[in-house]
mmCIF file of C-alpha atoms and ligand atoms in Angstrom:
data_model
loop_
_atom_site.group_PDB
_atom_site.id
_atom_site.type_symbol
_atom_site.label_atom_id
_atom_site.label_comp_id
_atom_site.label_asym_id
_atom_site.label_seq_id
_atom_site.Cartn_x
_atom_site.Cartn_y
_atom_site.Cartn_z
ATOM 1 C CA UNK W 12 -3.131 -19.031 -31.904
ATOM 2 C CA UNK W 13 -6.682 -17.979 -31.083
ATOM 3 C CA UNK W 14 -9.410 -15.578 -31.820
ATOM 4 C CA UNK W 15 -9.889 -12.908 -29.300
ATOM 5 C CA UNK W 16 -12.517 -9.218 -29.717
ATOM 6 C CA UNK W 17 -11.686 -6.669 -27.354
ATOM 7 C CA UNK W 18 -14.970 -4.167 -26.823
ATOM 8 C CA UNK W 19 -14.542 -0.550 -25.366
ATOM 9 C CA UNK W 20 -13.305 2.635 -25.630
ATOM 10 C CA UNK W 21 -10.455 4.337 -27.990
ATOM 11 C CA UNK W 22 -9.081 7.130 -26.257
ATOM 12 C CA UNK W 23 -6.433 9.789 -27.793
ATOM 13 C CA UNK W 24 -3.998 10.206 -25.590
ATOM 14 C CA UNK W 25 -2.448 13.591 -25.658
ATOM 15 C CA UNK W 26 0.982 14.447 -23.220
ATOM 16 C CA UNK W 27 3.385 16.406 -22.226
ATOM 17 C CA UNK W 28 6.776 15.660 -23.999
ATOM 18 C CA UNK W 29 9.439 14.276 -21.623
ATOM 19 C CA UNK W 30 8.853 15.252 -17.843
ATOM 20 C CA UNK W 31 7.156 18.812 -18.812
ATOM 21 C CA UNK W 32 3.846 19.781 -16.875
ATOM 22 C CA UNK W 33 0.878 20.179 -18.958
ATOM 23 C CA UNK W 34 0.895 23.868 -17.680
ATOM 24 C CA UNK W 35 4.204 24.693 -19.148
ATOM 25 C CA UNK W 36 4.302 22.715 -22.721
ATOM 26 C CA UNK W 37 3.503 24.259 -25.835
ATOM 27 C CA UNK W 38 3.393 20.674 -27.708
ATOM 28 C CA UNK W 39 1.720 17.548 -27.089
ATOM 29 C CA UNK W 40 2.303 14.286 -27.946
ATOM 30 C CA UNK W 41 -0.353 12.207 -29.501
ATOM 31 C CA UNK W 42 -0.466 8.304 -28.758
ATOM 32 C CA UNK W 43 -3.766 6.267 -29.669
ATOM 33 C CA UNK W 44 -4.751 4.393 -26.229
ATOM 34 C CA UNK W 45 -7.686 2.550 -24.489
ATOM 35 C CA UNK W 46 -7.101 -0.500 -22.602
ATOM 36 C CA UNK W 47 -9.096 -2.889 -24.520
ATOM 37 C CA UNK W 48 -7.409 -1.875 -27.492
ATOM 38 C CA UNK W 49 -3.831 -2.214 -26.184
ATOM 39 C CA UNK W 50 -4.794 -5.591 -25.076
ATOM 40 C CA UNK W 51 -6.080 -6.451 -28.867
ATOM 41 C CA UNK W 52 -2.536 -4.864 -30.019
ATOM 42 C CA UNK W 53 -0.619 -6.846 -27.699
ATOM 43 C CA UNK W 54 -2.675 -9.920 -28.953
ATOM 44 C CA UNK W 55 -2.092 -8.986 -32.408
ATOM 45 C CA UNK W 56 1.972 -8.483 -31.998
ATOM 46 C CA UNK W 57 1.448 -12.181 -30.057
ATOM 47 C CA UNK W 58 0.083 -13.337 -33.135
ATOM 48 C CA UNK W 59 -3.898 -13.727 -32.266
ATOM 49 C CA UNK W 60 -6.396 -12.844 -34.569
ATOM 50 C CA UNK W 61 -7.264 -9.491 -32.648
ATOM 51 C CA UNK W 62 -10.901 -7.899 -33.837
ATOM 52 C CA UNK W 63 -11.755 -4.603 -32.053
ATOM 53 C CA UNK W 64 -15.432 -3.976 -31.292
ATOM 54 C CA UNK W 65 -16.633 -0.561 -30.362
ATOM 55 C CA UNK W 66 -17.386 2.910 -31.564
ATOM 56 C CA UNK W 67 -15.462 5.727 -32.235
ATOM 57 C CA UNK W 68 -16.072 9.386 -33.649
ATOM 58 C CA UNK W 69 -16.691 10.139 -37.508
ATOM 59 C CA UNK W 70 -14.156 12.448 -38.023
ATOM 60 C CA UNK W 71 -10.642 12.661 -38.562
ATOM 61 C CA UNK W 72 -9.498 11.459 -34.725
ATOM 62 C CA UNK W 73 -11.602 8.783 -34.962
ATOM 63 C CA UNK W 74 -9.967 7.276 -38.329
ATOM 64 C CA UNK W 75 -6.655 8.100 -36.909
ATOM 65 C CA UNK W 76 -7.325 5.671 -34.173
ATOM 66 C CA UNK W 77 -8.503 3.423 -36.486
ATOM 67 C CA UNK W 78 -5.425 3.874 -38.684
ATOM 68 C CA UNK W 79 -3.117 2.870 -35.715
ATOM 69 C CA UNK W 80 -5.007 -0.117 -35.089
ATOM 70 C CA UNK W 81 -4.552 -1.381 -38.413
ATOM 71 C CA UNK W 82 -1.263 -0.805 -38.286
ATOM 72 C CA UNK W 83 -0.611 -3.497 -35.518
ATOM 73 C CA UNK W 84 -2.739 -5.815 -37.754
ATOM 74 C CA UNK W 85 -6.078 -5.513 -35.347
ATOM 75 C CA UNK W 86 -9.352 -6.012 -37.662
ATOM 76 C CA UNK W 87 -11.346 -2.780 -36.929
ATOM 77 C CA UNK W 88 -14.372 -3.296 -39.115
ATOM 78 C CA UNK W 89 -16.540 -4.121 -35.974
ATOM 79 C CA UNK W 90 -15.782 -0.355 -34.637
ATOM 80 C CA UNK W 91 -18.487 2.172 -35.782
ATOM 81 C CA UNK W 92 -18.134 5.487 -36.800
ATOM 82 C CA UNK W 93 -20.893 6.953 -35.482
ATOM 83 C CA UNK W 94 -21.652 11.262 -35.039
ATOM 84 C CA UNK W 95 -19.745 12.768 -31.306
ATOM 85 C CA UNK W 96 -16.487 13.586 -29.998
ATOM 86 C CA UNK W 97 -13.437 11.168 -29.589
ATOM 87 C CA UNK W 98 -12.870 11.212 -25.818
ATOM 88 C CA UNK W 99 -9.190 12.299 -24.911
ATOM 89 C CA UNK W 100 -6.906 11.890 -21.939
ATOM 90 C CA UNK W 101 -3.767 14.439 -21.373
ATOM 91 C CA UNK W 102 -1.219 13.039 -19.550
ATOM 92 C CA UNK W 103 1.827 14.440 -17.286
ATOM 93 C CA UNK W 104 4.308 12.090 -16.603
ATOM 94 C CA UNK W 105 5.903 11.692 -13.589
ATOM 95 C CA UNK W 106 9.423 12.712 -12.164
ATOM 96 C CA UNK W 107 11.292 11.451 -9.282
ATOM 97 C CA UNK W 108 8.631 11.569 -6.641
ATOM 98 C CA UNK W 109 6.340 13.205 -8.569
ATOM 99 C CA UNK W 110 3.502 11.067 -9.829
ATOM 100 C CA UNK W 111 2.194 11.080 -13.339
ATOM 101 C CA UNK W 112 -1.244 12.789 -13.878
ATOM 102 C CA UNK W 113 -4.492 11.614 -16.212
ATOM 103 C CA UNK W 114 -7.075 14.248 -16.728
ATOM 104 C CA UNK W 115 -10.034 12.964 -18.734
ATOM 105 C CA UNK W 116 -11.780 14.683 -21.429
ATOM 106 C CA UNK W 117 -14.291 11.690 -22.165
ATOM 107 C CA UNK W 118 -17.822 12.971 -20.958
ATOM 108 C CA UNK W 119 -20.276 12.404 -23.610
ATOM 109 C CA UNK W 120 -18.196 10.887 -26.070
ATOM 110 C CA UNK W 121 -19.101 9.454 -29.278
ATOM 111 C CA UNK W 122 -18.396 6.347 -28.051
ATOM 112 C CA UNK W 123 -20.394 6.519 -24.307
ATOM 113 C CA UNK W 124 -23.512 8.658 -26.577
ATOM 114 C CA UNK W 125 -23.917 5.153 -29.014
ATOM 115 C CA UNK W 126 -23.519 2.905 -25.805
ATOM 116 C CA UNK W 127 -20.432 1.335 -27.666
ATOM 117 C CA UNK W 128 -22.215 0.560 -30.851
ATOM 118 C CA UNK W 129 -24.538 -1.691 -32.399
ATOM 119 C CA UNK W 130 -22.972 -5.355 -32.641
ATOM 120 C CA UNK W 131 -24.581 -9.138 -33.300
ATOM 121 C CA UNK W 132 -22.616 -10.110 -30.491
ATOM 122 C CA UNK W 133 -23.849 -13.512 -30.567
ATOM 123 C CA UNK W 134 -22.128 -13.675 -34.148
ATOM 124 C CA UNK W 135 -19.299 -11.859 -33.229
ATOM 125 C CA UNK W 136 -19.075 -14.269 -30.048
ATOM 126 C CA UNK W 137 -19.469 -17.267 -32.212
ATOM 127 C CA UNK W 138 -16.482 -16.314 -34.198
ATOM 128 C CA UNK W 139 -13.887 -16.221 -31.198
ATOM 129 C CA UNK W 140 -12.503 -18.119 -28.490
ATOM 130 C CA UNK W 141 -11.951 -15.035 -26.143
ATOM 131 C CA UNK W 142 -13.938 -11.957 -25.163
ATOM 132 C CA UNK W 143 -12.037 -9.373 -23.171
ATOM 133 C CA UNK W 144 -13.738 -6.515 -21.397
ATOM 134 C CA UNK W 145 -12.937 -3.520 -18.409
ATOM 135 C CA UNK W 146 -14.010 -2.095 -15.719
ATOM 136 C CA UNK W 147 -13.614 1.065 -17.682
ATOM 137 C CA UNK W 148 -16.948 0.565 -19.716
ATOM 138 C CA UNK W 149 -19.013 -0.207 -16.982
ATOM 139 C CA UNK W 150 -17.868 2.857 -15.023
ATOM 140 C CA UNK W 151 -18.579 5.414 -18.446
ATOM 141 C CA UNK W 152 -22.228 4.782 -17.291
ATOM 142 C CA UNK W 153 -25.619 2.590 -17.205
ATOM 143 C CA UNK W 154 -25.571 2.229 -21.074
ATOM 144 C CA UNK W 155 -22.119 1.412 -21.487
ATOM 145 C CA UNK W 156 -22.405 -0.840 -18.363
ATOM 146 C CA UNK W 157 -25.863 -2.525 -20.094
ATOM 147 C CA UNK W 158 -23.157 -3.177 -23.350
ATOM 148 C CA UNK W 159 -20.879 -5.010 -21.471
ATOM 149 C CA UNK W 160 -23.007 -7.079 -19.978
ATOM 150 C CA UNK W 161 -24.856 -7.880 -22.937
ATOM 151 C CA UNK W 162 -21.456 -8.696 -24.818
ATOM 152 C CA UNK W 163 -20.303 -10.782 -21.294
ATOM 153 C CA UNK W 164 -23.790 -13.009 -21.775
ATOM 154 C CA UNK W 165 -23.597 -13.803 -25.596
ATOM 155 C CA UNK W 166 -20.016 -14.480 -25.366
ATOM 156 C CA UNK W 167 -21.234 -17.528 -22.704
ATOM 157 C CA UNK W 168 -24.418 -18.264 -24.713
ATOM 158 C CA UNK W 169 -21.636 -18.623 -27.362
ATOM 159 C CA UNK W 170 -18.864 -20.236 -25.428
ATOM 160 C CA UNK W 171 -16.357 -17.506 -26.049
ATOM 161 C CA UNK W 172 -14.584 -17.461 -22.798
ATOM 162 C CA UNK W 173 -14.518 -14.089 -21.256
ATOM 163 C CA UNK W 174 -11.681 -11.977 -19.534
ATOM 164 C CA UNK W 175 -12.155 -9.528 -17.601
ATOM 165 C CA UNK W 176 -9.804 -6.589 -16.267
ATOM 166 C CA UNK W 177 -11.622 -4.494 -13.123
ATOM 167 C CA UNK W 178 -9.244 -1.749 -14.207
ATOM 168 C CA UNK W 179 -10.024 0.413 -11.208
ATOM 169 C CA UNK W 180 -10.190 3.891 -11.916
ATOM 170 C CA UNK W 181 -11.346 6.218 -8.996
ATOM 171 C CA UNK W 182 -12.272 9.242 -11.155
ATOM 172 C CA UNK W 183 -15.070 7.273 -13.624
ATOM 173 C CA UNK W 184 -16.108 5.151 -10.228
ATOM 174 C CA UNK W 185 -16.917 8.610 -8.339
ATOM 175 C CA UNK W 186 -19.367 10.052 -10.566
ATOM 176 C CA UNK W 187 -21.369 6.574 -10.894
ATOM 177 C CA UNK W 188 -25.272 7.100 -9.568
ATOM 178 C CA UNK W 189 -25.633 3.783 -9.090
ATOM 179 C CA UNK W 190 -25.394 0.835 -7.386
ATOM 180 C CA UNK W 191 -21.588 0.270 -8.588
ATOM 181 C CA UNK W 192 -21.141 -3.114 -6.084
ATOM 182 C CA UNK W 193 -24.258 -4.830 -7.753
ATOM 183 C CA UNK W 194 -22.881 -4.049 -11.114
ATOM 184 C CA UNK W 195 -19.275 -5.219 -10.718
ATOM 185 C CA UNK W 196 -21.060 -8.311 -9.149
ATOM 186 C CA UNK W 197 -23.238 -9.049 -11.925
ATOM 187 C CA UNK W 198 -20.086 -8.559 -14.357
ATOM 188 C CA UNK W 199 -17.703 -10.765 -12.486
ATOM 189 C CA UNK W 200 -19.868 -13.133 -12.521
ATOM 190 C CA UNK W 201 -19.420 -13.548 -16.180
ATOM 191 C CA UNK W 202 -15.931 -14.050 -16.258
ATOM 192 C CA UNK W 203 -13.732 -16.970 -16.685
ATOM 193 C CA UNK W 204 -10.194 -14.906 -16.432
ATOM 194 C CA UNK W 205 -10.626 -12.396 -13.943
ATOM 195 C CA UNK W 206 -7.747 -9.385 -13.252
ATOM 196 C CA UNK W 207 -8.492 -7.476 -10.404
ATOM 197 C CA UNK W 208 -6.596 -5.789 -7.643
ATOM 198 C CA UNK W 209 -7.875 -5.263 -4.493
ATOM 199 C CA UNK W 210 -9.276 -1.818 -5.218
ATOM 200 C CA UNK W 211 -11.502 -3.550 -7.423
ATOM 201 C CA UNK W 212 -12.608 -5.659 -4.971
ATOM 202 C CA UNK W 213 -13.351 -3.087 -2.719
ATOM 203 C CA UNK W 214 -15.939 -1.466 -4.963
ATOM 204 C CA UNK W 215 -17.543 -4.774 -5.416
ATOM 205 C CA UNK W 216 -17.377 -5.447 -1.459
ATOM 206 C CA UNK W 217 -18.584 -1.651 -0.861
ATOM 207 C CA UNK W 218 -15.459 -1.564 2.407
ATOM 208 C CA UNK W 219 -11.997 -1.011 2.173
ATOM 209 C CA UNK W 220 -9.601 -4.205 2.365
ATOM 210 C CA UNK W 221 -7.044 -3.625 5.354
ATOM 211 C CA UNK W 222 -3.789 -5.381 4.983
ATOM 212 C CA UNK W 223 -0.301 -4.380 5.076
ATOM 213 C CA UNK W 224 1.503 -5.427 1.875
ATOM 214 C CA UNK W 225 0.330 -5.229 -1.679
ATOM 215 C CA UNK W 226 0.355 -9.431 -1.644
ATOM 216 C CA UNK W 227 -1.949 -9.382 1.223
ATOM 217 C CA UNK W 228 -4.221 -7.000 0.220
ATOM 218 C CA UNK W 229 -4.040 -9.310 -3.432
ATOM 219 C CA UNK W 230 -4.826 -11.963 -1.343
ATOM 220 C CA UNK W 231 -7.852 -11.119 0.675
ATOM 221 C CA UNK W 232 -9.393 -9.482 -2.697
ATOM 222 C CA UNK W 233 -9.044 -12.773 -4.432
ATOM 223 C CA UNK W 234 -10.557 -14.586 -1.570
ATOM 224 C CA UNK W 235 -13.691 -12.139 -1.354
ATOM 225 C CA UNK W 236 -13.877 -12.819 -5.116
ATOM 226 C CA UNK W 237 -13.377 -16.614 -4.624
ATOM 227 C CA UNK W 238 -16.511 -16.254 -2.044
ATOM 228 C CA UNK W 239 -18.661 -14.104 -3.849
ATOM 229 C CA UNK W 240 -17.814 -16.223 -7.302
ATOM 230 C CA UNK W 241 -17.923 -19.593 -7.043
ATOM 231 C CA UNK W 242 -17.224 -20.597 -10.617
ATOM 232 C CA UNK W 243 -14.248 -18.641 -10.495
ATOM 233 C CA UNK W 244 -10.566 -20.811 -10.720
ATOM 234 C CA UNK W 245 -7.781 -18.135 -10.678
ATOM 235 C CA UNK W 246 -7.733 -14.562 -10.188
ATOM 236 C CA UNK W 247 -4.689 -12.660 -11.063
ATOM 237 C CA UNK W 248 -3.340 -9.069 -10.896
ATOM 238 C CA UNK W 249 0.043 -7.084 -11.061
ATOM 239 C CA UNK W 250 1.562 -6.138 -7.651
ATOM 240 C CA UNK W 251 3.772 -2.661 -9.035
ATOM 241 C CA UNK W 252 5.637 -0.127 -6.493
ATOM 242 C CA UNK W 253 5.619 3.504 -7.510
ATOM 243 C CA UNK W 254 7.481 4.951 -4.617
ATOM 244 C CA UNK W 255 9.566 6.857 -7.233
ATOM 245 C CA UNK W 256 8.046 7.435 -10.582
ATOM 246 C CA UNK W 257 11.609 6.433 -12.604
ATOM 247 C CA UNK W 258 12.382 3.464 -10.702
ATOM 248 C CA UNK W 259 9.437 0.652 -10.653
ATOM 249 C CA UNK W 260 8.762 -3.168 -9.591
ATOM 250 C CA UNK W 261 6.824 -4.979 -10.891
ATOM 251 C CA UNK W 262 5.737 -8.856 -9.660
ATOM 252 C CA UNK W 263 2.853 -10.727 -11.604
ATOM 253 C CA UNK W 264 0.761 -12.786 -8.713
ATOM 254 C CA UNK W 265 -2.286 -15.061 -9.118
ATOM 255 C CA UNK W 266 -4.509 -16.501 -6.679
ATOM 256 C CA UNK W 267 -5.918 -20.300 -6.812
ATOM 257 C CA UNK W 268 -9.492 -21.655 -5.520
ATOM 258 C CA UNK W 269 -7.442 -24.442 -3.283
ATOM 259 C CA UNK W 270 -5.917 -21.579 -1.744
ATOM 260 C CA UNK W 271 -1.915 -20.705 -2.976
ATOM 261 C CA UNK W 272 -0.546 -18.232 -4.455
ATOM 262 C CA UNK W 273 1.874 -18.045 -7.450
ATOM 263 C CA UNK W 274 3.813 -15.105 -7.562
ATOM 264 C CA UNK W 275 6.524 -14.029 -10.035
ATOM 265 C CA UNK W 276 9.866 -12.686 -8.858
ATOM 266 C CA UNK W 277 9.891 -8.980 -8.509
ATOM 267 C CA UNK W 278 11.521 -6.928 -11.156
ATOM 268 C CA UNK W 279 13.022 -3.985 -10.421
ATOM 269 C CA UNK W 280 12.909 -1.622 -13.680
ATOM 270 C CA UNK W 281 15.413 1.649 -13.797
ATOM 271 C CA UNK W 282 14.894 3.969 -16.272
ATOM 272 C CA UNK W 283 11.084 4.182 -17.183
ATOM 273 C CA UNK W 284 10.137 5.451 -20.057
ATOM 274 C CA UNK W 285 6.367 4.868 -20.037
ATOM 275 C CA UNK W 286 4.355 2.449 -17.793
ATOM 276 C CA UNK W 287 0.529 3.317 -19.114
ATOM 277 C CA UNK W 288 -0.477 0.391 -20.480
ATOM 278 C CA UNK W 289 1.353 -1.982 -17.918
ATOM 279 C CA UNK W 290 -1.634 -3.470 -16.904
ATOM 280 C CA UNK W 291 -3.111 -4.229 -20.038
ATOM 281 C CA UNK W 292 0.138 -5.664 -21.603
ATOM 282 C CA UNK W 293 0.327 -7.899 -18.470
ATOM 283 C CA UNK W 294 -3.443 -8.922 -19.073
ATOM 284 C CA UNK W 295 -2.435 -9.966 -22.871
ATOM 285 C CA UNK W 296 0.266 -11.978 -22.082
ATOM 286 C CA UNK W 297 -1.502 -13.748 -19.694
ATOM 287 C CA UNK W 298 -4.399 -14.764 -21.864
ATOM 288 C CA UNK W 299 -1.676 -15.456 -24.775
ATOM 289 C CA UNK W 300 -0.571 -17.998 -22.162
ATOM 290 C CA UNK W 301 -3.951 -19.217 -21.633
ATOM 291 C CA UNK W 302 -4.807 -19.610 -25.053
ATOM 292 C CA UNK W 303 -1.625 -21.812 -26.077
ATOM 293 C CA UNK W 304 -2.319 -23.867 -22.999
ATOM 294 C CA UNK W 305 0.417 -22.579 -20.871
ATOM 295 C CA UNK W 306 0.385 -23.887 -17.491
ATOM 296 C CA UNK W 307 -0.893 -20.550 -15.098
ATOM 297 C CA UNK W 308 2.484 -20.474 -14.034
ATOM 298 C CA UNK W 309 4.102 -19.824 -17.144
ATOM 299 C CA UNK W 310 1.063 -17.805 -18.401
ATOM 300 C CA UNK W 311 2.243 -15.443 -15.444
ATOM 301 C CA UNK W 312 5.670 -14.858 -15.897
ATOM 302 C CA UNK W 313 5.282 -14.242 -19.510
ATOM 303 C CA UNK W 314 2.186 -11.688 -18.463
ATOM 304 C CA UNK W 315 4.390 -10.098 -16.104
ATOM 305 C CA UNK W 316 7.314 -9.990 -18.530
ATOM 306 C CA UNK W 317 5.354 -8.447 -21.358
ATOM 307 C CA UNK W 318 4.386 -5.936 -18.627
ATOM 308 C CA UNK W 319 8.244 -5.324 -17.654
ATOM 309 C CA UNK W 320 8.921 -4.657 -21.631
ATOM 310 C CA UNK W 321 5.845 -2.042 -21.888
ATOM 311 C CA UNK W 322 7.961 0.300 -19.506
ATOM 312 C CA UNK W 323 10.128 0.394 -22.016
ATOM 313 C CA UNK W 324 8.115 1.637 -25.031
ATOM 314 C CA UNK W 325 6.576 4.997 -25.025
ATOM 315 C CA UNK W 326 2.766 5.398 -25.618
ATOM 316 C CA UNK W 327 -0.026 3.149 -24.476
ATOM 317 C CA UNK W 328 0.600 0.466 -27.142
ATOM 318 C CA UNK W 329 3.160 -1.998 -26.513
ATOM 319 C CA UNK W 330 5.386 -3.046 -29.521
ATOM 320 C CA UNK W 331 6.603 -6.032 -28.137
ATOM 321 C CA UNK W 332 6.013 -9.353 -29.918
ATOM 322 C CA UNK W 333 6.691 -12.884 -28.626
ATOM 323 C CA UNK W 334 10.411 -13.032 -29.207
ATOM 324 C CA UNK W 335 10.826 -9.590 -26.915
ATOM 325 C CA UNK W 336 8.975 -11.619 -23.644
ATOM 326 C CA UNK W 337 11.100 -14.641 -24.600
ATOM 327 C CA UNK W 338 14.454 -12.848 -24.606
ATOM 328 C CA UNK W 339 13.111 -11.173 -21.097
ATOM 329 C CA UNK W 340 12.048 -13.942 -19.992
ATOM 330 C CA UNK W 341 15.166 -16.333 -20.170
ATOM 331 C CA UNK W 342 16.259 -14.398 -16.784
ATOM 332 C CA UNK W 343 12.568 -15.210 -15.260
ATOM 333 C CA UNK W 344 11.617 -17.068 -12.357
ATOM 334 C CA UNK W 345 8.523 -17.767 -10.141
ATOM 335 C CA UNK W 346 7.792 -18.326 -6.588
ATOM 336 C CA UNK W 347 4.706 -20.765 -4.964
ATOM 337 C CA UNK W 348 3.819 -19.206 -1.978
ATOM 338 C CA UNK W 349 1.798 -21.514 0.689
HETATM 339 O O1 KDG D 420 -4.588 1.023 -19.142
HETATM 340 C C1 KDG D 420 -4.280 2.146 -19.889
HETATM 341 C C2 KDG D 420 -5.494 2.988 -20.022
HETATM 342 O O2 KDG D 420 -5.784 3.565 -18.781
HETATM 343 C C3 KDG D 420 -5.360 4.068 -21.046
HETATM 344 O O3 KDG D 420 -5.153 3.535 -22.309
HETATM 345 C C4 KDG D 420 -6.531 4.998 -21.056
HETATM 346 O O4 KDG D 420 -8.312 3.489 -21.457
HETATM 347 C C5 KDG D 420 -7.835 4.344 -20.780
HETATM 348 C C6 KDG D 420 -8.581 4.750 -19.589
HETATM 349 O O5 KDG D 420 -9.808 4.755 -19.679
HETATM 350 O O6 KDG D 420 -7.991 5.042 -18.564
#
């Protein structure tokens, strides 16, 4: 097992029991989310020694996100608790063809107003084996963006390997002043794991990437990011289908420098309960894989199983420990695509 700090925002998740609309319910459940901190969960349930590193309100929210953190066994005396607001997310989940909804209620948060918090990263760094960072942070804003980088850099200085998930989301990336491709850029760059879809490889290449299927818009991100980062090995991202909100696939696919592609059979899940926190679940059982020296192929499938199992579990955590994504995975396969 290995040492892994996860650095960004907790969020408080607060939805719409069952398939209500957020205009109609007069309860709301609470779930404790952020994507870096479902990854350190995930890490935890794998058995890692998960630290999270961040900031989070002084009040009652913010120890309640705390307290669910502990709970899964992730250290959280590197998260301050510093004066602000938590920053919040409602959710409406989706029905039939209906997709699900995420309204922020983040501006300004305690969190985005401390610029993460004050950390030694290089003694943090020199602690662990992995960093693991978002696109999420960056996108909050400059300072935010300055903390990531900073942590990226120390983590090298260190040599803490760094992963890093572009988690593209449109609504933080539209209200960025600034030069958003030179930023992603300069992140990437620090990255030894790198998820990213192709939407995050359009905001690094500033145009839209054109291709017909979800593998071969995969594809020509990865080789964009293969161009623009030569140090990079492997770059790896869920390919998911939402045609119908209850019915899902999901494939795990990962692109190599000397050109193939590995790509997990598709699995087709019926029945979801709750697929927020897909990605990151994915992302920790991929660097689970990497850290117990999986070959990438096996890293993927048991990325892209832990990712199956996470529809399964409502809330943004997911629950599922090693023996879950072994049972799942004893019906697994993968394809090498030329
Ligand atoms: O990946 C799941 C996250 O999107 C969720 O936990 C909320 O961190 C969050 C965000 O910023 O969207």
């Amino acid at each position: 097992s290995g040492k892994i700090i996860c650095f960004g925002e907790l969020l408080l998740r607060l939805g719409a029991p069952g398939q209500q609309l957020l205009l109609q319910t007069p309860t709301l459940d609470v779930h404790v989310g952020g994507a870096e901190a479902n990854v350190a969960v995930s890490m935890a349930r794998f058995g890692h020694a998960a630290r999270m590193v961040g900031a989070v309100a002084d009040n009652a929210l913010g120890h309640a996100a705390l307290g669910e953190l502990r709970r899964h066994g992730v250290d959280v005396s590197d998260v301050q608790s510093v004066p602000g607001r938590m920053g919040l997310y409602f959710l409406t989940t989706g029905a039939l063809h209906r997709p699900s909804e995420v309204l922020y209620d983040r501006a300004d948060s305690a969190f985005v107003r401390a610029g993460g918090g004050r950390h030694d990263w290089p003694a943090l760094c020199a602690g662990s084996d992995w960093l693991h960072v978002s696109g999420i942070t960056p996108a909050l804003g400059e300072v935010s963006a300055n903390a990531v980088l900073e942590a990226m850099r120390a983590a090298r200085q260190a040599g803490c390997k760094v992963s890093f998930d572009g988690n593209y989301r449109p609504s933080l990336w539209q209200s960025w002043a600034g030069d958003a491709p030179r930023l992603l850029r300069a992140i990437m760059a620090e990255a030894d794991l790198l998820f990213a879809s192709h939407r995050d490889m359009q905001v690094v290449l500033g145009h839209e990437v054109r291709e017909d299927t979800a593998e071969q818009r995969f594809a020509a991100g990865a080789r964009a990011a293969f161009e623009a980062f030569p140090h990079l090995s492997q770059m790896t991202a869920t390919i998911r289908d939402s045609d119908s909100v209850q019915q899902q696939s999901l494939a795990g696919i990962t692109a190599l420098r000397d050109g193939r592609l590995l790509q997990t059979r598709r699995y087709t899940l019926a029945g979801v309960i709750d697929r927020i926190g897909t990605g990151d679940a994915f992302a920790a059982g991929v660097l689970h894989g990497a850290i117990e020296g999986m070959p990438v192929e096996q890293a993927l499938q048991f990325g892209v199983a832990a990712g199956c199992l996470k529809h399964s579990v409502p809330g943004d955590f997911n629950w599922m420990g090693m023996a879950d994504v072994d049972a799942f995975l004893a019906d697994g396969g993968v394809d090498v695509k030329r």
